[in-house]
Coordinates of C-alpha atoms in Angstrom, one line a residue:
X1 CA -15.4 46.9 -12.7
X2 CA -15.7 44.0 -9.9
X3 CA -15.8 41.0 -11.6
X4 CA -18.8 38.9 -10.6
X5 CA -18.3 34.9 -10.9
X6 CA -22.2 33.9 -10.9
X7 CA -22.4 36.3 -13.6
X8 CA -23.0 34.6 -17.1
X9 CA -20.7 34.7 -19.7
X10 CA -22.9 36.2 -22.5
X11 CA -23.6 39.3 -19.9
X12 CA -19.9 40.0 -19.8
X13 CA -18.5 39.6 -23.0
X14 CA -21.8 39.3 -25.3
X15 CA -21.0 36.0 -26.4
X16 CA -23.3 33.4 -27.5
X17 CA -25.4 31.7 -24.5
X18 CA -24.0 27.9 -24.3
X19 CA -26.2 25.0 -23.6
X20 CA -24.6 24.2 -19.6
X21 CA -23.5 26.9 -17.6
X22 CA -21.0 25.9 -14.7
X23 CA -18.8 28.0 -12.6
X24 CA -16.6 27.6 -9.6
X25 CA -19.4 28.5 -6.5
X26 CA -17.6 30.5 -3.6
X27 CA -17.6 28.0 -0.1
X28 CA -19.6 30.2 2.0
X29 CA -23.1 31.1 4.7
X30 CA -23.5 30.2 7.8
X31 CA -23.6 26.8 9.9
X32 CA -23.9 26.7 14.1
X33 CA -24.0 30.7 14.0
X34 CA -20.4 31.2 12.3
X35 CA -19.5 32.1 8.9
X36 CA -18.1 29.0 7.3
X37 CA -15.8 29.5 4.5
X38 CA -12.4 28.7 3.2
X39 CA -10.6 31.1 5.6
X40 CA -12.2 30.1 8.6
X41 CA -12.6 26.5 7.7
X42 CA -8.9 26.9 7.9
X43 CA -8.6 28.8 11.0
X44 CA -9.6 25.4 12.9
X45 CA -6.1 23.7 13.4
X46 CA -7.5 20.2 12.0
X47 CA -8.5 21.3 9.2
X48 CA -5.3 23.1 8.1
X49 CA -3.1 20.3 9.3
X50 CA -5.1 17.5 7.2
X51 CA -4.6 20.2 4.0
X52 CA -1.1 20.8 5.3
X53 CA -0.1 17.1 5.4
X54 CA -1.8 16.2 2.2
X55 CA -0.3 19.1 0.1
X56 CA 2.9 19.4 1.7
X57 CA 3.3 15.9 0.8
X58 CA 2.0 15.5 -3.0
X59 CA 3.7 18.7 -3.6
X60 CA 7.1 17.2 -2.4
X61 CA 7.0 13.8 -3.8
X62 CA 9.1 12.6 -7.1
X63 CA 7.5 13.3 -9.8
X64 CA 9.3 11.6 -12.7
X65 CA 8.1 11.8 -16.4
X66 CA 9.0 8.0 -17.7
X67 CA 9.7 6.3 -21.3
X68 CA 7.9 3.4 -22.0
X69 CA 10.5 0.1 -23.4
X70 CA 10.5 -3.4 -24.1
X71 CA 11.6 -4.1 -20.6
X72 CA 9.1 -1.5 -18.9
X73 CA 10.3 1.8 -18.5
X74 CA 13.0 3.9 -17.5
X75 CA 12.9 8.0 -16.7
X76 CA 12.7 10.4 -19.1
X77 CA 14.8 13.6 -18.1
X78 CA 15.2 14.9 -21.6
X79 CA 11.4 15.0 -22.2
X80 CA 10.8 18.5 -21.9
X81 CA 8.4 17.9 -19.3
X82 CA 10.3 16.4 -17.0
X83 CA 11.8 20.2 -16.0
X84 CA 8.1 21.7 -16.1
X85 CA 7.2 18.5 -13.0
X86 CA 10.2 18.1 -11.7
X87 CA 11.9 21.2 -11.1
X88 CA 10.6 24.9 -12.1
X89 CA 6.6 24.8 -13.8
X90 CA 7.7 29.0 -14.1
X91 CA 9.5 31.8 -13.8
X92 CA 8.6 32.3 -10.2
X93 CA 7.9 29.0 -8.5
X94 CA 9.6 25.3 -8.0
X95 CA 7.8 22.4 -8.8
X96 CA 7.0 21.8 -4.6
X97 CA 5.4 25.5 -4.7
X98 CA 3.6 24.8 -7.8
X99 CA 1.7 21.9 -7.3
X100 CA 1.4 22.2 -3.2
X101 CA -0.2 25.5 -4.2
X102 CA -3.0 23.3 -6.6
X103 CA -3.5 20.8 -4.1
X104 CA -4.1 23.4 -1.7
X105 CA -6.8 24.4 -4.3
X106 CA -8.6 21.0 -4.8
X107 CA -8.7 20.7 -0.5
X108 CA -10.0 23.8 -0.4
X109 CA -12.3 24.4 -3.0
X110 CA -12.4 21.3 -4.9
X111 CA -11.1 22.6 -8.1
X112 CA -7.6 23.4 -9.2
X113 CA -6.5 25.4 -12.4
X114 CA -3.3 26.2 -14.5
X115 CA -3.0 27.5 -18.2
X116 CA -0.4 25.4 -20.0
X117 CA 1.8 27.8 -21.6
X118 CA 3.1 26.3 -25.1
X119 CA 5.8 27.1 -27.7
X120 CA 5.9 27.0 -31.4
X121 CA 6.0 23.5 -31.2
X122 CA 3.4 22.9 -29.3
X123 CA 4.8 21.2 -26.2
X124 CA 4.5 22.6 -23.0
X125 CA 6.5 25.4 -21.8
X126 CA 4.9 26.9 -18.6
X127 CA 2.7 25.9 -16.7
X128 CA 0.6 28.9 -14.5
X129 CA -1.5 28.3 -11.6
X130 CA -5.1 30.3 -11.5
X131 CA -7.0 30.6 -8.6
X132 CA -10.3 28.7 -9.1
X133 CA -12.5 31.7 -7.6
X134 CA -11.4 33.3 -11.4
X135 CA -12.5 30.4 -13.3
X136 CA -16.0 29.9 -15.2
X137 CA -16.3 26.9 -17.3
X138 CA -18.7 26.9 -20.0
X139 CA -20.2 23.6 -22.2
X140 CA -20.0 24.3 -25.6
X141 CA -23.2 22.8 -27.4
X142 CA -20.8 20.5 -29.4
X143 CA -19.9 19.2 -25.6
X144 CA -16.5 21.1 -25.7
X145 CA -15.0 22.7 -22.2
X146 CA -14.2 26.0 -22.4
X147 CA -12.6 27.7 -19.4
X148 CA -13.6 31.8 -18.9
X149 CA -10.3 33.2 -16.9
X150 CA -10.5 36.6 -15.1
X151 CA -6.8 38.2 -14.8
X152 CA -6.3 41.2 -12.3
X153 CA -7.6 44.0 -14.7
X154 CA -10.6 42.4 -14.9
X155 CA -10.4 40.9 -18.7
X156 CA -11.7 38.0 -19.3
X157 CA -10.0 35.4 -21.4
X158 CA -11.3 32.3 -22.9
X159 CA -9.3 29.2 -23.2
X160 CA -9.6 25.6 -24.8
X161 CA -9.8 23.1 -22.5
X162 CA -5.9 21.2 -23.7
X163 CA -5.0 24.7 -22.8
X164 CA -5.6 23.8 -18.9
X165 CA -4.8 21.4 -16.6
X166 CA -7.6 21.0 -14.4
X167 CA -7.6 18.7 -11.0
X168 CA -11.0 18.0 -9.3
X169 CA -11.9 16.6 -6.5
X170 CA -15.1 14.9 -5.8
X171 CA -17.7 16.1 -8.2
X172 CA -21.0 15.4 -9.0
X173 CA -21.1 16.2 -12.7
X174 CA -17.7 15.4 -13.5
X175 CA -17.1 18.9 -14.5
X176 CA -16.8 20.6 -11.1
X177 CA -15.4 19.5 -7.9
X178 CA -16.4 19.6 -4.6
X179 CA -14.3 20.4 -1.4
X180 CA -15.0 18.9 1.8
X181 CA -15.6 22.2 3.3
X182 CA -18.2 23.1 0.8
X183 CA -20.3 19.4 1.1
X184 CA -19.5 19.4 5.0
X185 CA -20.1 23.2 6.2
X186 CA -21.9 22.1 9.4
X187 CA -19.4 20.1 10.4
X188 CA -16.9 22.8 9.8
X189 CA -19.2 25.5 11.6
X190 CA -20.2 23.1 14.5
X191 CA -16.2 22.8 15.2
X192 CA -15.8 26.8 14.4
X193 CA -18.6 27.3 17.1
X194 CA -16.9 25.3 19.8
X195 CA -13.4 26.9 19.7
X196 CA -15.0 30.2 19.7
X197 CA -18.1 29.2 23.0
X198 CA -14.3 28.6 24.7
X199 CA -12.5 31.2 23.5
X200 CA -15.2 33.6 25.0
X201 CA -15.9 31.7 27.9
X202 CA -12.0 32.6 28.7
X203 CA -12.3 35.5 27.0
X204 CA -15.4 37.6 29.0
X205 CA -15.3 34.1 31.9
X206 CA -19.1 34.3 32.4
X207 CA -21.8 31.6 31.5
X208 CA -25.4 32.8 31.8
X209 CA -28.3 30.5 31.0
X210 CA -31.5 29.4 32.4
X211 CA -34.9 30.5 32.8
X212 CA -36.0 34.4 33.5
X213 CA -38.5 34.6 36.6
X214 CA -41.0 37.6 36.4
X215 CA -43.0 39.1 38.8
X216 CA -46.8 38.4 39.0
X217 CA -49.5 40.4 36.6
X218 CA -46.6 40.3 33.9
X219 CA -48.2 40.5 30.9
X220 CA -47.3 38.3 27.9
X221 CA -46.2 41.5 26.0
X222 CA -44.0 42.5 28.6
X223 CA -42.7 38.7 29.3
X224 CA -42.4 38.6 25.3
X225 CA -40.1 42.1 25.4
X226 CA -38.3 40.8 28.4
X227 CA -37.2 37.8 26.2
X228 CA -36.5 39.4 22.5
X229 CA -34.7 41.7 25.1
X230 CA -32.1 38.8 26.6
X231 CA -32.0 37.0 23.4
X232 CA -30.5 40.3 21.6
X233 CA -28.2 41.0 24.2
X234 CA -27.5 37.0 25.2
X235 CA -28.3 34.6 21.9
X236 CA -25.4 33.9 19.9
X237 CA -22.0 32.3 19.9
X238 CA -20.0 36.0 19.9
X239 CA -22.5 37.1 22.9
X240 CA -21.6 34.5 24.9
X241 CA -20.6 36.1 28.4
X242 CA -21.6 39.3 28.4
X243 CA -22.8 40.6 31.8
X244 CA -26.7 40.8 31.4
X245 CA -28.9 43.3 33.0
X246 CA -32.6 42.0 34.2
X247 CA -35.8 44.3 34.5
X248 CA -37.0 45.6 38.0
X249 CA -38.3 42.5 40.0
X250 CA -37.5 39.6 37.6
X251 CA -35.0 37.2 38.4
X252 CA -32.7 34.7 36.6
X253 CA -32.5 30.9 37.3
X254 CA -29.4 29.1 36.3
X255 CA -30.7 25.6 34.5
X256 CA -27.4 25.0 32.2
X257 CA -24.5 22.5 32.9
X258 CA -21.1 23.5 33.2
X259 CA -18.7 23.0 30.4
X260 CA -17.1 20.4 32.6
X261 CA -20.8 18.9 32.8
X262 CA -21.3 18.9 29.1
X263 CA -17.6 17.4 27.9
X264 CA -16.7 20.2 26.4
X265 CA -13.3 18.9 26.5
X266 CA -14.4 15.5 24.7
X267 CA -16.2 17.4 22.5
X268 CA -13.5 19.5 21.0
X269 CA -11.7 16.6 20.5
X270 CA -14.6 14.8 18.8
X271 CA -14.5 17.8 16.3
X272 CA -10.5 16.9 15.1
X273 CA -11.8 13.5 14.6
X274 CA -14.4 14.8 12.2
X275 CA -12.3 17.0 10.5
X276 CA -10.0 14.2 9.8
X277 CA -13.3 12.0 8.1
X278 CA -13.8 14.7 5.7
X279 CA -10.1 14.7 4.3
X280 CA -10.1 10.6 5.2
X281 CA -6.6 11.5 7.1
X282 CA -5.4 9.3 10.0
X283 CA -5.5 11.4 13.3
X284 CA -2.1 10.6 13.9
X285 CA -1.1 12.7 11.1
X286 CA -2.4 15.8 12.6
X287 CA -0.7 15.3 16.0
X288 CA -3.8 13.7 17.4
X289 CA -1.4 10.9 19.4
X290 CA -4.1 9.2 21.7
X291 CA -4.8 6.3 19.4
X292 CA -0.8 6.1 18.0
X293 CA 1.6 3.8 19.7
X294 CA 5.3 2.7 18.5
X295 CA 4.2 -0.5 17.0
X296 CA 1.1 0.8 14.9
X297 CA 2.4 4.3 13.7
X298 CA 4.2 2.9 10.6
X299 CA 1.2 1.2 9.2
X300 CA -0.9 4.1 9.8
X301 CA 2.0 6.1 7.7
X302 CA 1.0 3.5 5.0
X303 CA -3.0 4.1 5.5
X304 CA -2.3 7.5 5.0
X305 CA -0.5 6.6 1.5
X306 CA -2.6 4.2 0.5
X307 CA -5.9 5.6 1.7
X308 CA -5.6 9.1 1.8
X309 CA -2.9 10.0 -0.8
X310 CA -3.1 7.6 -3.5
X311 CA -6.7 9.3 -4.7
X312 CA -4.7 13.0 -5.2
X313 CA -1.7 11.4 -6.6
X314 CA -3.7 9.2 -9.4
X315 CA -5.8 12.4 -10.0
X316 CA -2.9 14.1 -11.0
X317 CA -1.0 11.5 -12.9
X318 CA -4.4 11.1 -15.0
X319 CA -4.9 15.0 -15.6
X320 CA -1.2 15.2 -16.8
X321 CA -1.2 12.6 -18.9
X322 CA -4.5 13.7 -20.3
X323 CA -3.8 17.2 -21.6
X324 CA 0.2 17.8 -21.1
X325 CA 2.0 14.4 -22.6
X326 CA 1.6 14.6 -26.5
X327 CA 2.6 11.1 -27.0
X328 CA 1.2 9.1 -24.4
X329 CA 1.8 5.8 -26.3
X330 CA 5.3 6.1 -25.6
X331 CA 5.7 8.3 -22.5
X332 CA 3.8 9.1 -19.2
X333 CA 4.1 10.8 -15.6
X334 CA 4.1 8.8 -12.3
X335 CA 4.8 9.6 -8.9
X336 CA 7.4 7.6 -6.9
X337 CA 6.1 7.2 -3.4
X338 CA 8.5 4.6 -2.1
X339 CA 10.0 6.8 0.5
X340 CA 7.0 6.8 2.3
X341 CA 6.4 2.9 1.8
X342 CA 9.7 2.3 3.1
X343 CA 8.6 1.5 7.1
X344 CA 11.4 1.2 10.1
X345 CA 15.0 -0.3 8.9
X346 CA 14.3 -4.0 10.5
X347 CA 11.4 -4.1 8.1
X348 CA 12.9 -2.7 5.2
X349 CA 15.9 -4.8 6.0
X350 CA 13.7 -8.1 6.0
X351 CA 11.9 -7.3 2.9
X352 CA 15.3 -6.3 1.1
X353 CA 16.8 -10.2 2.4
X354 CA 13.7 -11.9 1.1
X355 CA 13.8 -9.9 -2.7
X356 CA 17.3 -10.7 -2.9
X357 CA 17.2 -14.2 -1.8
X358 CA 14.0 -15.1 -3.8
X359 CA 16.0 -14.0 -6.9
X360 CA 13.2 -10.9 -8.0
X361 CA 15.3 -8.3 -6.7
X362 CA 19.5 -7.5 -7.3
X363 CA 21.6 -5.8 -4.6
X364 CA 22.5 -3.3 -6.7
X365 CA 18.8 -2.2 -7.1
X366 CA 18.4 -2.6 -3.0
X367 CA 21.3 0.1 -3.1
X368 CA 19.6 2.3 -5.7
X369 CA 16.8 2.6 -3.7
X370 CA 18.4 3.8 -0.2
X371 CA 19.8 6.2 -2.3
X372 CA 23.4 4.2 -1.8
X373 CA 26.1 4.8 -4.3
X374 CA 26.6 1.7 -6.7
X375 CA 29.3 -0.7 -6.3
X376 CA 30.7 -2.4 -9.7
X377 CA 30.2 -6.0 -9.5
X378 CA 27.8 -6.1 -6.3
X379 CA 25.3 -8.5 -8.6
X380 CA 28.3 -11.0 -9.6
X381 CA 29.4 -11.2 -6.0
X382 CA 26.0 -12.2 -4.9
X383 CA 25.9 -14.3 -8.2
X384 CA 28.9 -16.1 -7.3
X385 CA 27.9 -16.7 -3.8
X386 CA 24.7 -18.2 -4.7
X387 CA 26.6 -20.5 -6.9
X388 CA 29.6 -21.5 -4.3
X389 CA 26.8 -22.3 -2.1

């Protein structure tokens, strides 16, 4: 049996009806004549290098589970969560694969699932990514979530909701997220219908619009056939250049600009500029190198942390420590972006010299953080030398 997401729970497994119904909608329809969904959304190159860039990155960044203590907080590699974050989630994919593979999800559909496999104990032990178009949350009339899972055979399973961990992006309930594909579909089909006007215009290389002259006593039922006639053959992004064939006597008048006439050009690259707004990513990011120079590309590296990343990143730290750290009082999960803070090696330099001399900052954690090997004694030295000074 095909499974059917808008279907509602109590038709599929005769359980009692629940007070809200919610479920993961599928991105789809049409916008600008093309069928806008997640795998044509993704077919424009802009869109899939502003999800590549995003995910790529959250996926690979440090993810450390830390111990809280009297003098703030150090890592935590014996928590047995650190191994579920940091290095294999389960049996058949690292940590980057795992959580790329969600934050491909949120970008794409606003929503990303996994079931937190747990053991005896009740700490978690795997965790398993779902793909959201299998997932139908329900609202319990005591206001508890309730997520309905659909596996390959078709089953359905039900699961508590501290038996997921759930990342959403955007939404408008607080329940279910929102992609910018699905809020943004003309903007996503108006860029679709572009690169395929060019890619028939190269493809078939005519361009036929205007007006249709007809010969005099035409009657408005033949001047009205005449035109359903042309607009079946001619309308339409995917008919665009096809060789058209007039009836006896009528004549065709060319009133359209060129593409050169119209910017087409411009207005391609108008469309990577939108696509960029909807996943608030820096151009630059996605090899769009008109507005990037040597002097302004690191601080656009740091928009893109601090303006682009830092939503995701505080999504996830929030939705771990929500449902995965059992004792949140003493430990939590935080990502460590200061690889991509770090800017050139004058400035880095500079803002190392400053630290140390201002006294808020020791060499040997300067050393630490390039990923140096520690010398013994480095702080006494500079201790000393502050001193003889």
């Amino acid at each position: 049996m095909k499974w059917n997401p808008f279907k509602k729970p109590e038709q599929r497994n005769n359980t009692p009806a629940y007070d809200t119904y919610y479920s993961s909608l599928a991105i789809g329809g049409e916008s600008a004549g093309v069928s806008v969904n997640t795998e044509t959304a993704e077919s424009i190159s802009a869109v899939y290098a502003c999800v590549a860039a995003i995910s790529e990155t959250v996926g690979s960044l440090p993810l450390y589970v830390y111990k809280r203590t009297d003098k703030g907080r150090e890592k935590a590699p014996q928590h047995p969560l650190y191994k579920l974050l940091h290095d294999t989630p389960n049996d058949y994919q690292t940590a980057l694969e795992f959580r790329e593979q969600l934050q491909r999800h949120v970008l794409l559909r606003g929503n990303a699932y996994a079931e937190i496999v747990r053991n005896g104990a009740g700490r978690p032990s795997a965790l398993l990514p779902v793909h959201p178009d299998r997932v139908t949350i329900l609202r319990s009339q005591q206001g508890r979530l309730l997520y309905d899972i659909v596996d390959d055979s078709g089953r359905t399973r039900r699961l508590l909701a501290d038996e997921v961990l759930h990342v959403k992006y955007h939404s408008d309930d607080g329940i279910i997220g929102r992609s910018p594909i699905q809020v943004a579909r003309d903007t996503v089909g108006l860029a679709l219908a572009e690169r395929t006007h060019g890619a028939k215009m190269f493809e078939q290389g005519t361009k036929l619009s205007g007006v249709i002259e007809t010969q005099p006593g035409t009657t408005k039922d033949q001047a009205a056939q005449i035109r359903d006639s042309w607009a079946a053959g001619q309308a339409g992004v995917n008919n665009h250049g096809k060789t058209a064939v007039l009836p006896q006597g009528a004549q065709f008048k060319t009133v359209s600009m060129t593409l050169e006439d119209a910017e087409w050009i411009a207005a391609r690259r108008l469309s990577i500029v939108e696509c960029c707004r909807l996943f608030r990513m820096p151009p630059v990011m996605v090899g769009d190198m008109e507005a990037a120079n040597y002097s302004n590309v690191v601080e656009l590296g740091r928009f893109f942390v601090t303006n682009t990343l830092r939503r995701h990143l505080v999504a996830w730290e929030q939705a771990i420590n929500r449902v995965l750290v059992n004792d949140p009082a003493t430990y939590f999960v935080e990502h460590n972006v200061e690889g991509l803070l770090r800017g050139d090696s004058l400035t880095r330099a500079q803002f190392y010299e400053r630290a140390i001399s201002d006294g808020w900052m020791k060499r040997s954690e300067v050393r630490r953080l390039e990923n140096m090997p520690t010398i013994e004694g480095i702080d006494d030295e500079a201790a000393q030398t502050r001193e003889a000074g």
